[in-house]
Short mmCIF file of C-alpha atoms in Angstrom, two decimals:
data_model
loop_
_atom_site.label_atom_id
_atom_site.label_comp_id
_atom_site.label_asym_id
_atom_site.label_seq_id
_atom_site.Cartn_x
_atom_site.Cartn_y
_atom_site.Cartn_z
CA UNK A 26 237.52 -141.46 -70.33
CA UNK A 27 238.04 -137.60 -71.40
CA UNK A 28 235.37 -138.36 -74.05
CA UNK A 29 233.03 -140.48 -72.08
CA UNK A 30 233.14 -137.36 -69.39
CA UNK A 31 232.40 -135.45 -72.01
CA UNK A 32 229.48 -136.93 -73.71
CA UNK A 33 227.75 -137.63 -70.31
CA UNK A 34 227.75 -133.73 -70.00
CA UNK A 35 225.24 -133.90 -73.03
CA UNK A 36 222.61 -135.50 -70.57
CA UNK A 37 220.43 -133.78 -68.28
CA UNK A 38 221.70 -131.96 -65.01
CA UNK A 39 218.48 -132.65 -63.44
CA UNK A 40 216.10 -134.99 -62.42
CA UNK A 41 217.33 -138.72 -60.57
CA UNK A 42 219.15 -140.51 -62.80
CA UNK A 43 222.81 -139.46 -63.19
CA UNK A 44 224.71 -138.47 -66.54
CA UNK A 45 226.62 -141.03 -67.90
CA UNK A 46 228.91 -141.62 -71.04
CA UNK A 47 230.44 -144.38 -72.73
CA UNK A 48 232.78 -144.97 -75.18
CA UNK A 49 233.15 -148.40 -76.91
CA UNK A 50 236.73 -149.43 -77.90
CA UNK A 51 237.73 -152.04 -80.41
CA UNK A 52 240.71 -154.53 -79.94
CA UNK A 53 243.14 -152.11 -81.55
CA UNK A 54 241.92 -149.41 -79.16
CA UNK A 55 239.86 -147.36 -81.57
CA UNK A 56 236.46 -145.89 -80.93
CA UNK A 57 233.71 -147.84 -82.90
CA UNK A 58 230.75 -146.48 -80.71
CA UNK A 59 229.54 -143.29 -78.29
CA UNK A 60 227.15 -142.68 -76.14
CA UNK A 61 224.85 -141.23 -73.22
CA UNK A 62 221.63 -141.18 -70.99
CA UNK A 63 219.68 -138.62 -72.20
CA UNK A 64 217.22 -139.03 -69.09
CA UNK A 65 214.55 -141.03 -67.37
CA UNK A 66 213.35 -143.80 -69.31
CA UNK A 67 215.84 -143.73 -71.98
CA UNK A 68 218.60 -145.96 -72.91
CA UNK A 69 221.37 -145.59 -70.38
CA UNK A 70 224.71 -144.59 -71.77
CA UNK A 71 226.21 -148.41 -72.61
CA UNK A 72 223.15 -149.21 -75.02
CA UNK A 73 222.61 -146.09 -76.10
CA UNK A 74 226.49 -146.89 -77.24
CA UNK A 75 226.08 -150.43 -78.65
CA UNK A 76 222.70 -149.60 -80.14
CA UNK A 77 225.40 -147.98 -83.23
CA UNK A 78 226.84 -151.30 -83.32
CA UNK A 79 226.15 -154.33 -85.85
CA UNK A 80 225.64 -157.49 -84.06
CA UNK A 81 228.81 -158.86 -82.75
CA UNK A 82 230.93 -155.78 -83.50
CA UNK A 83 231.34 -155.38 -79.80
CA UNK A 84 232.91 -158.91 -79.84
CA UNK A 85 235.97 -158.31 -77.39
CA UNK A 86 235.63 -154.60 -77.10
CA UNK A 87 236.27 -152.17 -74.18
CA UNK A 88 233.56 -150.12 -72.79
CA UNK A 89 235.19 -147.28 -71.25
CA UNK A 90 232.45 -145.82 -68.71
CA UNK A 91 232.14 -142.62 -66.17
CA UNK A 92 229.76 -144.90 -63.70
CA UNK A 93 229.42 -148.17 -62.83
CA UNK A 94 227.58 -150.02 -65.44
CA UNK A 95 223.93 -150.71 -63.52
CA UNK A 96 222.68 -153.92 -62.37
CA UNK A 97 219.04 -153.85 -61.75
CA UNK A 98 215.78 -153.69 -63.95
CA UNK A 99 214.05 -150.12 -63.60
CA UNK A 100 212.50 -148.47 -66.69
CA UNK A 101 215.13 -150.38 -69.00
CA UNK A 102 216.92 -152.97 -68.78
CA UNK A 103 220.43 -154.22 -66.84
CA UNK A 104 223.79 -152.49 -68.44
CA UNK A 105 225.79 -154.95 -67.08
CA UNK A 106 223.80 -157.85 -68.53
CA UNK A 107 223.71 -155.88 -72.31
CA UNK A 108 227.59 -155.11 -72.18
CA UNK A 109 227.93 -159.36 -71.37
CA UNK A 110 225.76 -160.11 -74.04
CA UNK A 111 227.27 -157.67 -76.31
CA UNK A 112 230.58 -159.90 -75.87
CA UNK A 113 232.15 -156.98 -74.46
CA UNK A 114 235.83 -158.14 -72.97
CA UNK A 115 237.06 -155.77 -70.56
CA UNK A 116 234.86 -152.33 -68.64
CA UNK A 117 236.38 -149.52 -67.35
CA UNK A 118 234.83 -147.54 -65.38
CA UNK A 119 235.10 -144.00 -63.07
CA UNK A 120 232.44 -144.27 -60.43
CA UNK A 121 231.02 -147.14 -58.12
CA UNK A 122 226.87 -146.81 -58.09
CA UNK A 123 226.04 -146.55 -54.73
CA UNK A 124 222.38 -147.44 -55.30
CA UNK A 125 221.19 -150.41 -53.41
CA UNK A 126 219.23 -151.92 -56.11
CA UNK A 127 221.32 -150.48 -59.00
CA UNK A 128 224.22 -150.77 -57.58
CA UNK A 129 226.74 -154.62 -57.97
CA UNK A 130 226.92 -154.49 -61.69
CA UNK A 131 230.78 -154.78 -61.67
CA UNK A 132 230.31 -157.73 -59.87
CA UNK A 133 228.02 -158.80 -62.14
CA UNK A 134 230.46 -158.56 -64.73
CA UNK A 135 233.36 -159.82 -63.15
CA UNK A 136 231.17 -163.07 -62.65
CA UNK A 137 230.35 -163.29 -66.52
CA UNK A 138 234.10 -163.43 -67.08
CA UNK A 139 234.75 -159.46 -68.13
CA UNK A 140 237.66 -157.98 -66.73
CA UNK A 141 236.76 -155.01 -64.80
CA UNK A 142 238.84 -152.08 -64.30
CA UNK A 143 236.95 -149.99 -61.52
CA UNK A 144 238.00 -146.32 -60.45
CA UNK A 145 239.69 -145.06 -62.82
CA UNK A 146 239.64 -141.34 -62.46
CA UNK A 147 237.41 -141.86 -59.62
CA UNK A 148 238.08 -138.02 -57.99
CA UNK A 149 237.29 -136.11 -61.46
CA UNK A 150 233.93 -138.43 -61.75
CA UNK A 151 233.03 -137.81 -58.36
CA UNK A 152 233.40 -134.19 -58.51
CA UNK A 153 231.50 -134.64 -61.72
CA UNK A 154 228.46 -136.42 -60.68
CA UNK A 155 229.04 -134.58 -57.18
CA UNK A 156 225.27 -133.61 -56.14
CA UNK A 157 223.74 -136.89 -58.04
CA UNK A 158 225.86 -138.94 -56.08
CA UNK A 159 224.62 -137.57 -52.69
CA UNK A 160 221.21 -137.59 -52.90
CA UNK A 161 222.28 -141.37 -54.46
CA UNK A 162 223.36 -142.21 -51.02
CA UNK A 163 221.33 -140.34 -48.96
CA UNK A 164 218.25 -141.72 -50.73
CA UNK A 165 216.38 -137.78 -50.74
CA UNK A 166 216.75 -134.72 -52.61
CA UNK A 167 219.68 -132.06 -51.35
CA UNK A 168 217.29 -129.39 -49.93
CA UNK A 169 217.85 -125.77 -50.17
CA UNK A 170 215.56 -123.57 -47.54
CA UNK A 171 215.37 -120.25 -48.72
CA UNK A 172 214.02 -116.66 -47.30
CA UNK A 173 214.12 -113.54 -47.93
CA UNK A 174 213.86 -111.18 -44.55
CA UNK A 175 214.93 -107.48 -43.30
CA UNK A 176 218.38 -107.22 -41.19
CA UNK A 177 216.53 -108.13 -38.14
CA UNK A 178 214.77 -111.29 -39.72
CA UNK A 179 211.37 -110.07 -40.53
CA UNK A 180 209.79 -111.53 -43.54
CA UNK A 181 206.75 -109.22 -43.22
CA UNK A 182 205.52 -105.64 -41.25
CA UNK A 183 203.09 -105.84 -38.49
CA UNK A 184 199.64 -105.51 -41.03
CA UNK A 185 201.15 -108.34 -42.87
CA UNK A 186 202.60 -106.70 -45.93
CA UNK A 187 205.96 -108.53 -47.40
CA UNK A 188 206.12 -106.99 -51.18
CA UNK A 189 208.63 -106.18 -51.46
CA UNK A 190 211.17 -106.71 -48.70
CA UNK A 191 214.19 -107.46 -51.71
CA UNK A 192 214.77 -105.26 -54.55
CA UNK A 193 214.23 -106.76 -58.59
CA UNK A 194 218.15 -107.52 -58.33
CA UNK A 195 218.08 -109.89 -55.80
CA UNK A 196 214.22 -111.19 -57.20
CA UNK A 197 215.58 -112.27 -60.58
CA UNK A 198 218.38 -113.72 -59.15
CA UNK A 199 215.52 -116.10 -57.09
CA UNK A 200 213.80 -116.86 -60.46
CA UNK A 201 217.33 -118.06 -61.60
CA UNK A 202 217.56 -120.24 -58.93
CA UNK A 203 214.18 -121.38 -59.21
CA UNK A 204 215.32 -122.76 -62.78
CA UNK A 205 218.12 -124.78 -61.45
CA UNK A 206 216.31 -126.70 -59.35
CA UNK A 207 213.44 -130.03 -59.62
CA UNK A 208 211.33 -128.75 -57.35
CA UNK A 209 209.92 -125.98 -55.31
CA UNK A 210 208.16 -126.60 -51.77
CA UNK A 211 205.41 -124.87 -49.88
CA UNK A 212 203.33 -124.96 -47.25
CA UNK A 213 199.31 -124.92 -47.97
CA UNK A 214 199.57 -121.72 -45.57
CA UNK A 215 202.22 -120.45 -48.19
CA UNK A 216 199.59 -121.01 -51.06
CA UNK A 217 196.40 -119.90 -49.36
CA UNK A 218 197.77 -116.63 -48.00
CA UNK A 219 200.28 -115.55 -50.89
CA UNK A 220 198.93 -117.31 -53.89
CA UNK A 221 202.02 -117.97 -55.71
CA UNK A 222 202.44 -118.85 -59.29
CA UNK A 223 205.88 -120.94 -58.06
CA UNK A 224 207.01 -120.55 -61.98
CA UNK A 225 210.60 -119.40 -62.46
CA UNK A 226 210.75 -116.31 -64.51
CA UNK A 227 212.90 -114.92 -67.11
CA UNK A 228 212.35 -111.01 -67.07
CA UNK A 229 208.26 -111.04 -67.88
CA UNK A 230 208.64 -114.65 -69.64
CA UNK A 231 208.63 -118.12 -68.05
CA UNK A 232 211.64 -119.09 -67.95
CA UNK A 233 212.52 -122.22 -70.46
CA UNK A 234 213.17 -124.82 -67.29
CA UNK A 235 210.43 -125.33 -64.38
CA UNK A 236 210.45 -126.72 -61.08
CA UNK A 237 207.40 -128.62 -60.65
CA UNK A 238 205.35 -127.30 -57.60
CA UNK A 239 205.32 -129.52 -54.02
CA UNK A 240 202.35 -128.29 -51.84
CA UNK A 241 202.69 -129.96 -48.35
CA UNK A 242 199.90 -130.03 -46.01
CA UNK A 243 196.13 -131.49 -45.83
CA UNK A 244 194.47 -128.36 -46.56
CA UNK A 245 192.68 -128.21 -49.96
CA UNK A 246 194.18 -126.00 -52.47
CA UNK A 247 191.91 -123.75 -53.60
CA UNK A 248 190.06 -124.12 -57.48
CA UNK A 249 190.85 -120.81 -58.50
CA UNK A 250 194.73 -120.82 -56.94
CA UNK A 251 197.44 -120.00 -59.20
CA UNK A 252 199.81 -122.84 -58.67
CA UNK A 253 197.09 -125.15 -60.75
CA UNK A 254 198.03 -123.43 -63.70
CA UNK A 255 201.56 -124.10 -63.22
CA UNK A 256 203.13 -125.33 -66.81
CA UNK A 257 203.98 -128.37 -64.85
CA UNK A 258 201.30 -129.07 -62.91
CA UNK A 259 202.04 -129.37 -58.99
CA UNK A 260 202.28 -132.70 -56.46
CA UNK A 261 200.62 -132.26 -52.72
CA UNK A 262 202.26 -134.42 -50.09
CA UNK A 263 200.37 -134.48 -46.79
CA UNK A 264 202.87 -133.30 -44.48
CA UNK A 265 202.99 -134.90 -42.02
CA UNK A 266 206.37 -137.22 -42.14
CA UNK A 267 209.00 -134.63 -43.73
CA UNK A 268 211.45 -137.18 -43.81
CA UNK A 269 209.30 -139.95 -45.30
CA UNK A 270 207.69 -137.69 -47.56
CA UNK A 271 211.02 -136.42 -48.92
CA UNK A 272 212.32 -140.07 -50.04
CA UNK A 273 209.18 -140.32 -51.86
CA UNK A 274 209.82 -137.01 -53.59
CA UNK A 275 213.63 -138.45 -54.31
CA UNK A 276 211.61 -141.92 -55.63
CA UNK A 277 209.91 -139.69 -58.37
CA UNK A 278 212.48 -138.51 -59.57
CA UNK A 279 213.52 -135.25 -57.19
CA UNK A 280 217.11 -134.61 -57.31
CA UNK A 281 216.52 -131.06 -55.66
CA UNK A 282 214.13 -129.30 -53.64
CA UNK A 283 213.82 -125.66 -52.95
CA UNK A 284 212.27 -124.92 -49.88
CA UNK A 285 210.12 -121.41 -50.01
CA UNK A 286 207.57 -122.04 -47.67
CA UNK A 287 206.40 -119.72 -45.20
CA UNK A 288 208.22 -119.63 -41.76
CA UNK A 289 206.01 -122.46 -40.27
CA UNK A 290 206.68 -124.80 -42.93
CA UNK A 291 210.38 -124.23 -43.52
CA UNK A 292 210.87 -124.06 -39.55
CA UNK A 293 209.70 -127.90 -40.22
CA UNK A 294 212.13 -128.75 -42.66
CA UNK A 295 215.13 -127.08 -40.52
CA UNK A 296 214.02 -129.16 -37.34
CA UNK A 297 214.35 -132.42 -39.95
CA UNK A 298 218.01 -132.13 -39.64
CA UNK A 299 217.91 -132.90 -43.32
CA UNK A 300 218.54 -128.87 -45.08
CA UNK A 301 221.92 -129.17 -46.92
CA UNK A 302 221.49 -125.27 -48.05
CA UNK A 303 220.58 -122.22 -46.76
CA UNK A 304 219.85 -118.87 -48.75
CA UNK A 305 218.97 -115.81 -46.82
CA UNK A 306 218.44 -112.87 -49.08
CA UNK A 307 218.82 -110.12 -46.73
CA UNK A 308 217.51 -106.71 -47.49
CA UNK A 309 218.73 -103.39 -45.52
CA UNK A 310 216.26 -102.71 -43.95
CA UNK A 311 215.08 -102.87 -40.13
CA UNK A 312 211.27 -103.40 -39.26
CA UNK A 313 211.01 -105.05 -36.02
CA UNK A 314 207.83 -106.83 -34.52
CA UNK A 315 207.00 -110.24 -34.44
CA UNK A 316 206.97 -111.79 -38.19
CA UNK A 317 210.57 -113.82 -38.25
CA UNK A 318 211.36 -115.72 -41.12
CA UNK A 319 211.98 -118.79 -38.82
CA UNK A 320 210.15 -119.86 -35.36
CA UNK A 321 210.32 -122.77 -33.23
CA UNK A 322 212.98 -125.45 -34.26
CA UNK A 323 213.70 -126.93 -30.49
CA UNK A 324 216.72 -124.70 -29.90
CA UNK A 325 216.10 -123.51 -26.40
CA UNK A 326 219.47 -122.70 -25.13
CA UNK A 327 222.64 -120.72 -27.09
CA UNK A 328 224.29 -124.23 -27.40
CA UNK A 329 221.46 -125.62 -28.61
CA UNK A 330 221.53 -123.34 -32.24
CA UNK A 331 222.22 -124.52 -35.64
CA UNK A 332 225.84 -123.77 -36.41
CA UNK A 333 226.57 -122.92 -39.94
CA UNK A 334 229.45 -122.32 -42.14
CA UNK A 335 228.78 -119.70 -44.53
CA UNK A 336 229.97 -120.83 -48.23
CA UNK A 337 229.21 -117.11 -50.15
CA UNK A 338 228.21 -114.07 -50.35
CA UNK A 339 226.91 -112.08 -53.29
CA UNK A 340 225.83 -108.38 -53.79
CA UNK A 341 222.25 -108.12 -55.42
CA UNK A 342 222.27 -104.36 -55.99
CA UNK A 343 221.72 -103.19 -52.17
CA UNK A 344 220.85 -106.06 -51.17
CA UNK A 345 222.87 -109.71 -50.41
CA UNK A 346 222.70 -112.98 -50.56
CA UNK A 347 224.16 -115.47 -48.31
CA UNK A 348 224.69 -119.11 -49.12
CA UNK A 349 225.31 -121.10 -46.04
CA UNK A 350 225.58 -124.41 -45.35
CA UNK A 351 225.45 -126.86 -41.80
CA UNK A 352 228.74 -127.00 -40.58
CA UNK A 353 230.01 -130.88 -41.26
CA UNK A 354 227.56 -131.48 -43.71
CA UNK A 355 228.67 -133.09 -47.56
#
């Protein structure tokens, strides 16, 4: 299982599907065959294995795997139905699959006559496939709402101006972020009054990894805005049913979304109930006035606020970063 963990760490860290690893054992306990998902639409880790395999070579082997072997028909085909006609004995695995439709394929297994070891070394795999397996159950993308704002909250001075509230410290350490992440969300207010590039940078460069833009609201984008010449492209979603709209997002492959829109839209999100994240970049600096990086999300009364615990706090030259979370949540 050390070496299936190990391979499946060779897949990608982003993107809906999880990494995965298997290792394929003969009767004497020695490895005849390795392998992992490399990503969407590509063999998952148990036929990437026995694809090294001669026909009948897996003949009463042991696949040794770090998540349940699927059981459903997506862009390939059913691991659990491969390792039975492989003639594959006896499947070990770390993880259950939690997914509804990929999810019964130790059952499956179990049905075909293969002995089925389940859990083993469940905690390290869970900690291991930790944010795949949430948005797995949750059926949405974990989503991050970030701002950056003065002491007192302002995102902008009264005549509008915002650039810049954060020093280049704290700004690259954004574009890092960016990089991590799917996606990057906006409002079309966001795009028609800032007309942001959404790329994540690396010093002056683009940086090698992209979050593909997310413009949400009905208002057309203009021809001449920047985020159409994103390297990735960009997606629009209407608006109009956050919650809805974000399943979708998960459907197409949106592990996680970054939320930068302006305080309107991310005001939105936060009254979804649905932010896992929060990232305040905080700049010292006091400016007063009305421009707060959040308005109206239904609190009305003291009681009524959004409790969080705060998970870190980093330095960014002289300004800091606080990561905080809702208290309770995963």
């Amino acid at each position: 299982m050390t070496r299936a963990f190990e391979l499946a760490a060779l897949g990608p860290a982003r993107g809906v599907n999880p990494r995965v690893g298997c290792v394929v054992l003969d009767a004497g306990g020695r490895v005849i065959a390795e392998g992992h998902h490399r990503g969407a639409g590509t063999a998952h880790a148990e036929v990437d294995a026995l694809s090294h395999l001669p026909a009948g070579a897996a003949h009463g082997a042991t696949a040794v795997v770090t998540l349940e072997p699927c059981n459903h028909t997506g862009r390939t085909g059913p691991c659990a139905e491969a390792l039975i006609a492989a003639g594959v004995a006896r499947v070990v695995y770390a993880v259950d699959d939690p997914g509804r439709t990929s999810g019964g394929g130790a059952e499956r297994l179990r049905a075909a006559g293969v002995e089925v070891v389940a859990g083993f070394r469940r905690e390290e795999g869970e900690i291991f496939l930790d944010d795949w397996l949430v948005t797995a159950r949750l059926g949405r993308p974990l989503i991050t709402v970030k701002w950056a704002s003065t002491l007192d909250g302002r995102v902008a001075a009264a005549d509008g101006s915002s650039r810049w509230i954060t020093g280049p410290i704290a700004r690259a350490d954004v574009h890092s972020r960016r990089a991590s992440v799917d996606a990057i969300g906006v409002g079309t207010g966001t795009v028609l009054a800032d007309d942001p590039a959404l790329t994540a940078r690396d010093g002056d460069a683009l940086a090698d990894r992209q979050p593909i833009p997310v413009v949400f609201g009905r208002t057309a984008i203009p021809s001449g805005a920047r985020v159409r010449s994103h390297p990735r492209g960009f997606l629009t979603s209407p608006g109009n049913s956050l919650v809805g709209e974000f399943v979708a997002l998960h459907s197409r492959g949106i592990r996680t979304l970054l939320i930068e829109g302006g305080p309107r839209f991310a005001s939105a999100v936060i009254a979804t109930g649905l932010v896992d994240e929060y990232h305040v970049y905080l700049a010292p600096t006091i400016l007063g006035g009305p421009r707060t990086a959040i308005i109206d999300i239904g609190a009305t009364t003291i009681a009524d606020g959004l409790r969080l615990d705060v998970r870190e706090t980093l330095a960014l030259g002289p300004d800091l970063l606080l990561i905080a979370a809702p208290k309770g949540r995963h």
